Coordinates of C-alpha atoms and ligand atoms in Angstrom, one line a residue:
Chain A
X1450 CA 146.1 102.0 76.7
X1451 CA 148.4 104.0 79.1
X1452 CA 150.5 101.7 81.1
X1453 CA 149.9 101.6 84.4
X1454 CA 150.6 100.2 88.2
X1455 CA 147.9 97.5 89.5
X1456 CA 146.9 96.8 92.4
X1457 CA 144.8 93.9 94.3
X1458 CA 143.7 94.9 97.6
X1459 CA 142.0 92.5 99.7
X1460 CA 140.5 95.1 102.8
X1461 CA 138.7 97.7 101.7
X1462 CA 140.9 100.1 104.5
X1463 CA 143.5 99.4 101.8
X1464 CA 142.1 100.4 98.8
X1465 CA 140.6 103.6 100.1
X1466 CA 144.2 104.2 100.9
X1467 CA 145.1 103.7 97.5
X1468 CA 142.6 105.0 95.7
X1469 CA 143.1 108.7 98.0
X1470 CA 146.6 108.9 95.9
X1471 CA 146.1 111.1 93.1
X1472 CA 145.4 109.5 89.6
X1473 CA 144.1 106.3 90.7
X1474 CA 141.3 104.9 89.7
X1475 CA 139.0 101.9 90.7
X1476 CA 138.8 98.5 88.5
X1477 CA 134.9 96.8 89.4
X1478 CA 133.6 95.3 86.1
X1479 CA 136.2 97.3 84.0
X1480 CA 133.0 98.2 81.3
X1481 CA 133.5 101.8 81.5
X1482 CA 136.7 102.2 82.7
X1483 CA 138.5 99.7 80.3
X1484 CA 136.7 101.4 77.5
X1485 CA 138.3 105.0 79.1
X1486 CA 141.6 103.9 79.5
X1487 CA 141.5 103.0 75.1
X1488 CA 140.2 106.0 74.4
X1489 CA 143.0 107.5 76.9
X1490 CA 139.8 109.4 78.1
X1491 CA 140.9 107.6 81.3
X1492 CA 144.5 107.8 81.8
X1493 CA 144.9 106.8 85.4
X1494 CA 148.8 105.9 87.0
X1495 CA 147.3 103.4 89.2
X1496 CA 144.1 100.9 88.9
X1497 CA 143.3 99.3 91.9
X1498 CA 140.5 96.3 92.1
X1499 CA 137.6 96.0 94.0
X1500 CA 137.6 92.3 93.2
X1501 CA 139.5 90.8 95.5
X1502 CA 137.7 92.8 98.6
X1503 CA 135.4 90.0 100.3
X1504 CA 131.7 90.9 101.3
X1505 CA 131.1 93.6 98.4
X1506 CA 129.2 91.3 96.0
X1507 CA 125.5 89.7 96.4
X1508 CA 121.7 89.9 97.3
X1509 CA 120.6 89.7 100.6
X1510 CA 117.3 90.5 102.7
X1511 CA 116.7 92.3 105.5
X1512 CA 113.4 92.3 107.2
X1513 CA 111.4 94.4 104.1
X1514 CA 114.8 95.3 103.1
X1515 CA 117.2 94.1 100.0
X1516 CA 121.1 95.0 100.3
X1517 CA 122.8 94.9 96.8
X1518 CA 126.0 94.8 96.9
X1519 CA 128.1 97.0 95.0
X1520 CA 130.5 94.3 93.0
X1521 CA 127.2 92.4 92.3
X1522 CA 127.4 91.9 88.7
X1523 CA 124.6 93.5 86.6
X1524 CA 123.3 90.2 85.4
X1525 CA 123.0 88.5 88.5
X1526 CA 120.8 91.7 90.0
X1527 CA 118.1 91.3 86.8
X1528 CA 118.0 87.7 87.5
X1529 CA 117.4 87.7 91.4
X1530 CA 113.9 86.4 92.6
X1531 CA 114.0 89.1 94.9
X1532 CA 114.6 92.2 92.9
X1533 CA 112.5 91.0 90.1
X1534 CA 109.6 90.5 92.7
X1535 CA 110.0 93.7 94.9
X1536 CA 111.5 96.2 92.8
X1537 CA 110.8 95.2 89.2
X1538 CA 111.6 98.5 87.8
X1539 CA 115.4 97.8 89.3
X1540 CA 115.9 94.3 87.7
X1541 CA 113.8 95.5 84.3
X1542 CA 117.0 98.4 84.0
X1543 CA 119.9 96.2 84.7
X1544 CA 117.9 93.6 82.1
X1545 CA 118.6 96.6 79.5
X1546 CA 122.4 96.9 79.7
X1547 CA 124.2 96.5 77.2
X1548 CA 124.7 92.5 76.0
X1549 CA 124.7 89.0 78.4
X1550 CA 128.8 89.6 78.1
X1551 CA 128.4 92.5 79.0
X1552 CA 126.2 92.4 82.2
X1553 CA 128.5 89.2 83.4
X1554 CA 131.1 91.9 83.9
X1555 CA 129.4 94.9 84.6
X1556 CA 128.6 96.1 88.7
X1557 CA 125.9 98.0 90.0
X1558 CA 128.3 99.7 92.2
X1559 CA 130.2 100.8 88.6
X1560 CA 127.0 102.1 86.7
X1561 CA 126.0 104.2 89.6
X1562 CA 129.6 105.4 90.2
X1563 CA 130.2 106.4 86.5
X1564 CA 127.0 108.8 86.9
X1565 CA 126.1 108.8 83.4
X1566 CA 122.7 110.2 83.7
X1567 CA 121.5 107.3 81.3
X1568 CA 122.8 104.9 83.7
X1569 CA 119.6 102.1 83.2
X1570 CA 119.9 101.3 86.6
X1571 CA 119.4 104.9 88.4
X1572 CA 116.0 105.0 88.0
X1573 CA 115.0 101.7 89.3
X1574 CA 117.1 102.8 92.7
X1575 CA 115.8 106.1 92.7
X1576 CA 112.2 104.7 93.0
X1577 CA 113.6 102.5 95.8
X1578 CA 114.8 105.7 97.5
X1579 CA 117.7 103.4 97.6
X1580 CA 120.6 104.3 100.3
X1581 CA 124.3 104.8 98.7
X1582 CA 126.5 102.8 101.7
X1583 CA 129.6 104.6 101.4
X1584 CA 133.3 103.1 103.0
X1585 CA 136.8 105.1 103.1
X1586 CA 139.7 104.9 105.8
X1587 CA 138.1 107.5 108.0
X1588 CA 135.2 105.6 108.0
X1589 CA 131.8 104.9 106.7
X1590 CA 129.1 106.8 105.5
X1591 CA 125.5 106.8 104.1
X1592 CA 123.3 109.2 101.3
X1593 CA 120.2 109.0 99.7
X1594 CA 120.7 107.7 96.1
X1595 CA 119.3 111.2 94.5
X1596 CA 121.3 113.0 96.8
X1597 CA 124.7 111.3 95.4
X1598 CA 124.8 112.7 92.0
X1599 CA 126.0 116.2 91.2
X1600 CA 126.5 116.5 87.3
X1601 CA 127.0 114.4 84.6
X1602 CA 129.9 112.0 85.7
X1603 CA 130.6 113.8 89.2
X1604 CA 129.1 112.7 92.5
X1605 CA 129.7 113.6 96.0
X1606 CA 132.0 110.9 96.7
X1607 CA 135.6 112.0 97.8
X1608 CA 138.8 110.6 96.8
X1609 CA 139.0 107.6 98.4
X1610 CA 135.4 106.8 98.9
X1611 CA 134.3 103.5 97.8
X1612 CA 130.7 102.5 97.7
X1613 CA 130.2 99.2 99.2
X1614 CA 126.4 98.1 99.1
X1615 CA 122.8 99.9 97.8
X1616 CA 120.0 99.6 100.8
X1617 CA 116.3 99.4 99.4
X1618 CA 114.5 99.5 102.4
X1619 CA 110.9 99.8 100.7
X1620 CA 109.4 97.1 98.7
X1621 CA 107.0 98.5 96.1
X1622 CA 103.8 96.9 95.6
X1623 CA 103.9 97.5 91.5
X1624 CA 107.0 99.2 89.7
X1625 CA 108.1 99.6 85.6
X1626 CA 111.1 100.6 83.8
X1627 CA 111.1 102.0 80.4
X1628 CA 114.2 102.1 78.6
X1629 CA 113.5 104.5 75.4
X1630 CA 115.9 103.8 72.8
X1631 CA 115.9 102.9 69.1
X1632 CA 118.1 99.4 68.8
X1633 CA 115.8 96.3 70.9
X1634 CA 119.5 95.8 72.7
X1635 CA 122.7 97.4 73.2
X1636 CA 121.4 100.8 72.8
X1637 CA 122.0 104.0 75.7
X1638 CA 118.7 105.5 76.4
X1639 CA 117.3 108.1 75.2
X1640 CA 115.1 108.9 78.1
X1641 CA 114.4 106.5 81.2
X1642 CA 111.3 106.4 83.2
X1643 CA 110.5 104.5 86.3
X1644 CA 107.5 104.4 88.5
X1645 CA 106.5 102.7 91.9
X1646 CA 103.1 102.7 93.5
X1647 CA 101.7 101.0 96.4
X1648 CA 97.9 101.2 96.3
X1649 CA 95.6 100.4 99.1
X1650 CA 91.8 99.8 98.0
X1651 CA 92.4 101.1 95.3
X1652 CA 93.8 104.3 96.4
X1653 CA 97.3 105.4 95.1
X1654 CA 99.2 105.8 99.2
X1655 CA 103.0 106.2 97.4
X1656 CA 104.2 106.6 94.4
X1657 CA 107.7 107.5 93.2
X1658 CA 109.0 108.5 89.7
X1659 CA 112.7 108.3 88.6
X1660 CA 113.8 110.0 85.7
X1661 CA 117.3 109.2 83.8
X1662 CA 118.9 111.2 80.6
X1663 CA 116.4 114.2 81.1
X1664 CA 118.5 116.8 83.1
X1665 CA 122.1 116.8 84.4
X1666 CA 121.6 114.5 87.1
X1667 CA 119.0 111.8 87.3
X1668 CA 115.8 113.7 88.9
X1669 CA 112.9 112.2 91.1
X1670 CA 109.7 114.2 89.4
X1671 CA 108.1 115.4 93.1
X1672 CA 104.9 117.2 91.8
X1673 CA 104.1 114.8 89.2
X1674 CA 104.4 112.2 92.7
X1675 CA 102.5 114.7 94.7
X1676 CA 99.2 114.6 92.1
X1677 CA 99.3 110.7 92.0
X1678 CA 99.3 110.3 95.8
X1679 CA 96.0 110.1 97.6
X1680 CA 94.3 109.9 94.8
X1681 CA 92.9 107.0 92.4
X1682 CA 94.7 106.1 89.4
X1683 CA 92.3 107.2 87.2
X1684 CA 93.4 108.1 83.5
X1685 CA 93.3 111.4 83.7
X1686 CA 95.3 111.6 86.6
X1687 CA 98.2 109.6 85.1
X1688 CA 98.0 112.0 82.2
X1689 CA 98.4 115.2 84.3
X1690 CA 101.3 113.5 86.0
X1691 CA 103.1 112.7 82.9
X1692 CA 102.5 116.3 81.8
X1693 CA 104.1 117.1 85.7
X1694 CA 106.8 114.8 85.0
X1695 CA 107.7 116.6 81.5
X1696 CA 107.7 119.6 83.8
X1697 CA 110.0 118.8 86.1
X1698 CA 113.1 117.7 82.9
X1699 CA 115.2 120.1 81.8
X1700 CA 116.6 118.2 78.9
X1701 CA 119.2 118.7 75.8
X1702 CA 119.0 118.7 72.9
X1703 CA 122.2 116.4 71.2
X1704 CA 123.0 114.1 68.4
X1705 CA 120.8 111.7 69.2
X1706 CA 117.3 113.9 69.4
X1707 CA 116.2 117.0 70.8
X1708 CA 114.9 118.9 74.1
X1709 CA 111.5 119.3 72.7
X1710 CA 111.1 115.6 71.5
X1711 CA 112.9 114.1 75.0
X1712 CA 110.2 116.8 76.8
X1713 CA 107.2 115.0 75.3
X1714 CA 108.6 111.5 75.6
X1715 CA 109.0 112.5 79.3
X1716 CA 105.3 113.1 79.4
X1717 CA 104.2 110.1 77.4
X1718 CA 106.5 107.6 78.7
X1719 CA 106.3 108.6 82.6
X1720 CA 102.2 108.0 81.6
X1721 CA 103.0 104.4 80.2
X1722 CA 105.5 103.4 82.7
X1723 CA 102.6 104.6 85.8
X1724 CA 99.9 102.2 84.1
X1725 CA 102.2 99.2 84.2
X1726 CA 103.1 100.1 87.8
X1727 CA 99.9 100.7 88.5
X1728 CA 98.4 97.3 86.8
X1729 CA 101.4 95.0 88.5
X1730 CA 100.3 97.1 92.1
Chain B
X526 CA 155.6 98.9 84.0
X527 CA 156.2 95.9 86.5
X528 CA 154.7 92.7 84.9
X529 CA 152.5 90.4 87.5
X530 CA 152.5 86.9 87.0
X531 CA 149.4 85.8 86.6
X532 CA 147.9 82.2 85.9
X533 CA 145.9 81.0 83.5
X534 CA 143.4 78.2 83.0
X535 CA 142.6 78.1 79.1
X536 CA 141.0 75.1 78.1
X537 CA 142.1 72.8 80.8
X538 CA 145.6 73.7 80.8
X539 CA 147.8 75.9 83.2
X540 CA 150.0 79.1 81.6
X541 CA 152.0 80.8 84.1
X542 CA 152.9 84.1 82.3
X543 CA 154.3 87.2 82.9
X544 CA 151.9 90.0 81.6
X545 CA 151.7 93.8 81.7
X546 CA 148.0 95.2 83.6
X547 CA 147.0 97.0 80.2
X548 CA 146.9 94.0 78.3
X549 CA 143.2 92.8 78.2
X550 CA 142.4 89.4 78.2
X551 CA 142.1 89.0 74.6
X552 CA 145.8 90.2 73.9
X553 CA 147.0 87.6 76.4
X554 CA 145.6 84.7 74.8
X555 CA 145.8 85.9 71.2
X556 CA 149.7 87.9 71.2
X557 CA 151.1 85.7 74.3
X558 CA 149.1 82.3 74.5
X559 CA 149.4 82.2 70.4
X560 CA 145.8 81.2 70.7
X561 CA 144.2 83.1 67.5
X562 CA 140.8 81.4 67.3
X563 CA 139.2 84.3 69.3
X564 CA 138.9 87.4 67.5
X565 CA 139.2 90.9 67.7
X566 CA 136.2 92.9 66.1
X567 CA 135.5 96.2 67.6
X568 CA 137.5 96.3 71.0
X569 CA 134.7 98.0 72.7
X570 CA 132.8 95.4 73.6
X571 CA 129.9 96.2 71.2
X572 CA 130.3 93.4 68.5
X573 CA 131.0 90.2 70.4
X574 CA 133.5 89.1 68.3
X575 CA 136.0 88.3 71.3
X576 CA 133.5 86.2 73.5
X577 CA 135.1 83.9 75.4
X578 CA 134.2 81.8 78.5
X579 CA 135.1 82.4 82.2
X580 CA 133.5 80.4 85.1
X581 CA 130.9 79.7 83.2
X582 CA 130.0 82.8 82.2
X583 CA 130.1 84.3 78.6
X584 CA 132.1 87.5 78.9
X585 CA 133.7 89.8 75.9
X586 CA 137.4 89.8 76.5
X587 CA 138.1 92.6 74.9
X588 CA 136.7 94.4 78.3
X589 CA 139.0 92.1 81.0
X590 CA 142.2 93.3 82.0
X591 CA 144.1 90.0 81.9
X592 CA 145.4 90.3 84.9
X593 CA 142.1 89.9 86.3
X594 CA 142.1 86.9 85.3
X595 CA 144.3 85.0 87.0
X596 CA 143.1 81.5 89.0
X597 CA 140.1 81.5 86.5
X598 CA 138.7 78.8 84.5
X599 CA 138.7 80.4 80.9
X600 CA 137.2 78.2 78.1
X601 CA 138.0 79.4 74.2
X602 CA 137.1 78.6 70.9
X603 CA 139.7 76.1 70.8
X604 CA 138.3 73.9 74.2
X605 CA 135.5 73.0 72.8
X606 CA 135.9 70.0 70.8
X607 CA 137.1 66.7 73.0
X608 CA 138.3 63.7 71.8
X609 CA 138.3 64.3 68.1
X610 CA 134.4 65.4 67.9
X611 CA 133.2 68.7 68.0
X612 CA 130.9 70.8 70.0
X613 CA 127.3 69.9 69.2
X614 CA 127.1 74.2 69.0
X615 CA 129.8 74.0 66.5
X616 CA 128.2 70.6 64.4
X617 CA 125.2 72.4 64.1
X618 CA 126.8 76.0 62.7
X619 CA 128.7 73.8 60.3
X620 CA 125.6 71.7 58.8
X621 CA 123.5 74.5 58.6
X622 CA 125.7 77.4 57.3
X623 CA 125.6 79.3 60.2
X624 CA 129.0 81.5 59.1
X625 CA 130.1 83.2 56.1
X626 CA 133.8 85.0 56.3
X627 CA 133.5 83.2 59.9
X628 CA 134.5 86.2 61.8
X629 CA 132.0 86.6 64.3
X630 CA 131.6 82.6 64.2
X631 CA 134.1 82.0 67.4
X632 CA 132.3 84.8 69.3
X633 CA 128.8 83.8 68.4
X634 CA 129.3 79.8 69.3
X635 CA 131.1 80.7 73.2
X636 CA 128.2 82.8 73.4
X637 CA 125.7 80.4 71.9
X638 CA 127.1 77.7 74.2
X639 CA 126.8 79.6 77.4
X640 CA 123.1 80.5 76.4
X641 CA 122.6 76.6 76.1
X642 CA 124.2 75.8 79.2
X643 CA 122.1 78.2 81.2
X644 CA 118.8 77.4 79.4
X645 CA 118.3 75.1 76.2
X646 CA 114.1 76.0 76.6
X647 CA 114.9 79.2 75.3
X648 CA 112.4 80.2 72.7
X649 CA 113.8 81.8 69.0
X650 CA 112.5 85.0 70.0
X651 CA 114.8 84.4 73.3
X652 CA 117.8 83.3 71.7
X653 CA 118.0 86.3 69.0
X654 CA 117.6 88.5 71.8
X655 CA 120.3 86.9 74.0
X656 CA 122.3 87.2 71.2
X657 CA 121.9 90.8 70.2
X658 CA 125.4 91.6 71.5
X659 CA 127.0 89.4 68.7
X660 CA 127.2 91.0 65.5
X661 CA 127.8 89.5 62.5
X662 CA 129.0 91.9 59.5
X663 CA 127.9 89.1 56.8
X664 CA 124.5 89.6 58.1
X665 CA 123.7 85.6 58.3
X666 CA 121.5 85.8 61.3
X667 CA 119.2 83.4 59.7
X668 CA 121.4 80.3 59.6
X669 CA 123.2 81.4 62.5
X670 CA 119.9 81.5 64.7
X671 CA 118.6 77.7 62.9
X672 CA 122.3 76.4 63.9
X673 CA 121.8 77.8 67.4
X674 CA 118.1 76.9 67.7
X675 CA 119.6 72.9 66.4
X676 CA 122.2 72.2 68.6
X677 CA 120.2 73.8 71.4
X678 CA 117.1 71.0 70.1
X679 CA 120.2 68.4 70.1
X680 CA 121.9 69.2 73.5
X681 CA 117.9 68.6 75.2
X682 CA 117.2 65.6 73.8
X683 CA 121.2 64.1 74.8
X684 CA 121.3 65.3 78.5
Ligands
FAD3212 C1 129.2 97.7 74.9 C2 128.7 98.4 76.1 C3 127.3 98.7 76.3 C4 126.9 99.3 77.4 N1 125.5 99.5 77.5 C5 125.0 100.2 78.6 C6 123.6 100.4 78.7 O1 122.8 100.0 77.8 N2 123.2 101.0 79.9 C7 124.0 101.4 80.9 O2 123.5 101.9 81.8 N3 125.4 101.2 80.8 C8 125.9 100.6 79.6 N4 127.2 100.4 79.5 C9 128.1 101.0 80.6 C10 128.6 100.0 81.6 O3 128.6 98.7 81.3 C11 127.9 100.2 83.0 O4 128.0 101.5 83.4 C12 128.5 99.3 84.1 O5 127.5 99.0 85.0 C13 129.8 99.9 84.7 O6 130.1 99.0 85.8 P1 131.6 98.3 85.8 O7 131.6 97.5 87.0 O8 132.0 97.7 84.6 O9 132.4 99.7 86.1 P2 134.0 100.0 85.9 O10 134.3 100.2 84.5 O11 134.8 98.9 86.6 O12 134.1 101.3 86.8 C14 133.8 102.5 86.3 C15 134.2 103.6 87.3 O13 133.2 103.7 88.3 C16 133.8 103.9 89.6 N5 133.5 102.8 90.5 C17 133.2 101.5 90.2 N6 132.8 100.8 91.3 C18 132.9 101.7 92.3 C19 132.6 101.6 93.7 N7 132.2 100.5 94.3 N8 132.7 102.7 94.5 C20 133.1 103.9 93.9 N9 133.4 104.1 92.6 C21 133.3 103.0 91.8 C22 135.3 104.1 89.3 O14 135.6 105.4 89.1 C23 135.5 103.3 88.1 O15 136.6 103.7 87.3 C24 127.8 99.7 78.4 C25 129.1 99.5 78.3 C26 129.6 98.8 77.2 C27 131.0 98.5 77.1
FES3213 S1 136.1 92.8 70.1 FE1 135.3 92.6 72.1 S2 133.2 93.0 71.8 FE2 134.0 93.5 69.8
FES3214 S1 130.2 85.4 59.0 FE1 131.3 87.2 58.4 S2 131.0 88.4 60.1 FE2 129.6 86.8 60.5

C-alpha cells in the first residue's frame, strides 16, 4: 500500500473540504477501497474518514418513509425490522454481501458510491425509487437513485460530494431480490433482479423492476413495469415481462459468462423474482 | 508519512502506539503488538483467516486500517481463555478435531464465537452458512462445523 496522509473529520463541511483536494479519497467501511489501495488500483495522497462524522449512520422512519443512513453498516441494514418488512428486496441484497466480517464493515453509502453495477444493494434501492441525499461545502443536494450512476464506477457526484443518507419514501407491499451467482456466499453476481409490487384486489397498481450487472449502469426495466401494471399477475403476464425485462439489458459478455446467457437469465430470473414479489404482495 | 498515535484495546489491555495509516489492523497487532495468533491468509478479505473481534462484532482485519481503530475494544485469539481455562468455542475445536495445519483455526473460532454470542439457536444449516466467509484449505468443515455446533450446544445449556 501507498503511504498516505489521514485524516478524521468530525463535520461533514470539513471533509467535503478535504475530499475537494485532488487525490483524496473517502475511508467508510474501507471494503473496496482498502482492497484498491493493495492492489495500488487506488493510490490516493490523502484518505479522509467518514467515521467520525456524527448523524451519518442508522435506520430511521418517517411517516411511510425509511432514511438509511449512508455509514449504516451493511449488516445492520439486512437485519432491521424495518427494511426486512417494507423493502425486502433491500435487506435480501445487503444479506448477499460478501461474509458476516464482511458486512460488519461494509456501508450502504460505500456500495452505492463504488458503482459497481453488481453492487447487491442497487437493485433493492432502485425498486424503492430511493433518493441519493447528497452534502458538500456549497451545500446539499438530492437525485433519484437511477439517476446517480453514469458508468461503471463513475457517478454524478462531484469532488467533494459526500452522500449522507438513502430516502425510501415508498413501502412496497411485496418485493424479492435474486442474487445469481455460482458459490451459496461470497460470490459477485452474475446478474441481479429485483421486483416490487403493490397489488390491490388483486390487481397489479405498481410494480418496479431493478436490474444490476446487465448494462453499464444498473437499469430500471420500464416496459417490462409498464405490461405488469393495471393488469393481473397472471402467468403469462409475468412471462412477457421477463421477456421485456431481457429486452431492456444490454449485457457483456466476460470471463465469468456471456451476453446471450446473462440475456436469458434476465428474462427467467426477472419472471422468478415477480412471483415471489407478487406471492409476499 | 506522519505516524498518529492511536490506542488500542486488545484483550483487555491498553497499547498506545505510534502507527503509520497504511498499516491495517492485522499488521499492528501481528508486526507491532507481537501478537501472532491471528493469521494472515489471503489479505483480501476472502478467506477469514484474520478474523478478529471489535465491539462485538466479528470483522476481517485484514480490511481495517488500524488507525481506525483507535478507542475500540478489539478481542483476539489470544483473549479468549481466562483464568487458565479455555474458551468453551476453543474446548470444543480441540475434542472434536475441528483443525488440521490450524491455519484458519484462529479465524474460524473469533468468528464462531461472535456467531454464538449473537445467536446459539442457530441451526447447522445456519451456522455453515454464517461461516461461508472462513475458509479452511485442509477442507475439515466437518469437525469444524460438529466443534462449532458443540460448544454452541454447551454455551446454551451454561448461560
Ligand atoms: C471479500 C469481499 C467480498 C465482497 N462481496 C461483495 C458482494 O457480494 N456484493 C457486493 O455488492 N459487494 C461486495 N464487496 C464489495 C464491498 O464490500 C461493498 O461494495 C461495500 O458495501 C463497500 O462499502 P465500504 O463502506 O466498505 O466502502 P469503502 O471501501 O469505504 O469506500 C469505497 C469508496 O466509495 C466511496 N464512498 C464511500 N462512502 C461514500 C459516501 N458516503 N459518499 C460518497 N462516496 C463514498 C469512496 O470513493 C470510497 O473510496 C465485497 C468486498 C470484499 C472485500
Ligand atoms: S487474510 Fe483477511 S480475510 Fe483472508
Ligand atoms: S486446518 Fe489447515 S487450513 Fe484449516
Amino acid at each position: 500500500m501507498k503511504s498516505f496522509a489521514f485524516f478524521e473529520p468530525t463535520t461533514l463541511a470539513e471533509a467535503s473540504r478535504l475530499f475537494a483536494e485532488e487525490h483524496a479519497q473517502l475511508l467508510a467501511g474501507g471494503t473496496d477501497l482498502v482492497i484498491g489501495m493493495k492492489a495500488y488500483t487506488e493510490t490516493p495522497e490523502s484518505v479522509i474518514s467518514l467515521q467520525k462524522i456524527p448523524g451519518l449512520t442508522g435506520i430511521t422512519t418517517d411517516g411511510n418513509s425509511i432514511n438509511i443512513g449512508a455509514m449504516t453498516k451493511i449488516r445492520e441494514v439486512e437485519r432491521s425490522a424495518d427494511v426486512q418488512q417494507h423493502h425486502t428486496a433491500l435487506a435480501e441484497g445487503a444479506s448477499e454481501i460478501g461474509s458476516i466480517q464482511i458486512r460488519n464493515l461494509a456501508t450502504i453509502g460505500g456500495n452505492i458510491a463504488h458503482a459497481s453495477p453488481a453492487a447487491d444493494t442497487v437493485a433493492g434501492l432502485l425498486v424503492a425509487d430511493a433518493h441519493v441525499d447528497i452534502a458538500s461545502a456549497e451545500g446539499e443536494r438530492s437525485v433519484p437513485i437511477n439517476e446517480l450512476f453514469t458508468g461503471p464506477g463513475q457517478t454524478v457526484l462531484a469532488p467533494g460530494e459526500i452522500i449522507t443518507r438513502f430516502r425510501l419514501p415508498t413501502p412496497a407491499s411485496g418485493s424479492h431480490y435474486i442474487k445469481h451467482k455460482i458459490r451459496e456466499v461470497m460470490d459477485l453476481a452474475f446478474i441481479g433482479v429485483a421486483a416490487a409490487v403493490n397489488l390491490d384486489n388483486g390487481t397489479i397498481t405498481d410494480a418496479r423492476i431493478g436490474l444490476a450487472a446487465v448494462a453499464p449502469t444498473p437499469i430500471r426495466a420500464r416496459e417490462a413495469e409498464d405490461l405488469l401494471k393495471g393488469n393481473a399477475p397472471t402467468p403469462e403476464l409475468l412471462e412477457q415481462a421477463g421477456e421485456a425485462a431481457a429486452a431492456a439489458a444490454s449485457p457483456i459478455s466476460d470471463l465469468r459468462c456471456s451476453a446471450e446467457h446473462r440475456r436469458e437469465m434476465v428474462d427467467v430470473l426477472t419472471k422468478r423474482t415477480l412471483q415471489e414479489a407478487v406471492a409476499r404482495a | 508519512m506522519a505516524k498518529h498515535p492511536v490506542t488500542l484495546t486488545v484483550n483487555g489491555d491498553e497499547h498506545d502506539l505510534l502507527i503509520e495509516p497504511r498499516k491495517t489492523l492485522l499488521a499492528v497487532l501481528r508486526d507491532t503488538i507481537g501478537m501472532t495468533g491471528t493469521k494472515e491468509g489471503c489479505s483480501t478479505g476472502d478467506c477469514g483467516a484474520c478474523t478478529v473481534i471489535v465491539d462485538g462484532k466479528a470483522v476481517t482485519s485484514c480490511m481495517v486500517l488500524g488507525v481506525t481503530a483507535s478507542g475500540k475494544e478489539i478481542t483476539t485469539i489470544e483473549g479468549l481463555a481466562s483464568d487458565g481455562e479455555l474458551h468453551p468455542v476453543q474446548q470444543a475445536f480441540i475434542n472434536t478435531g475441528g483443525y488440521q495445519c490450524g491455519f484458519c483455526t484462529p479465524g474460524f473460532i473469533m468468528a464462531s464465537k461472535a456467531l454464538i454470542d449473537e445467536n446459539p439457536d442457530r441451526t447447522e444449516e445456519e451456522f455453515r452458512h454464517a461461516l461461508g466467509g472462513n475458509i479452511c484449505r485442509c477442507t475439515g468443515y466437518t469437525k469444524i462445523l460438529e466443534a462449532v455446533l458443540k460448544a454452541a450446544e454447551k454455551i446454551r445449556t451454561t448461560a
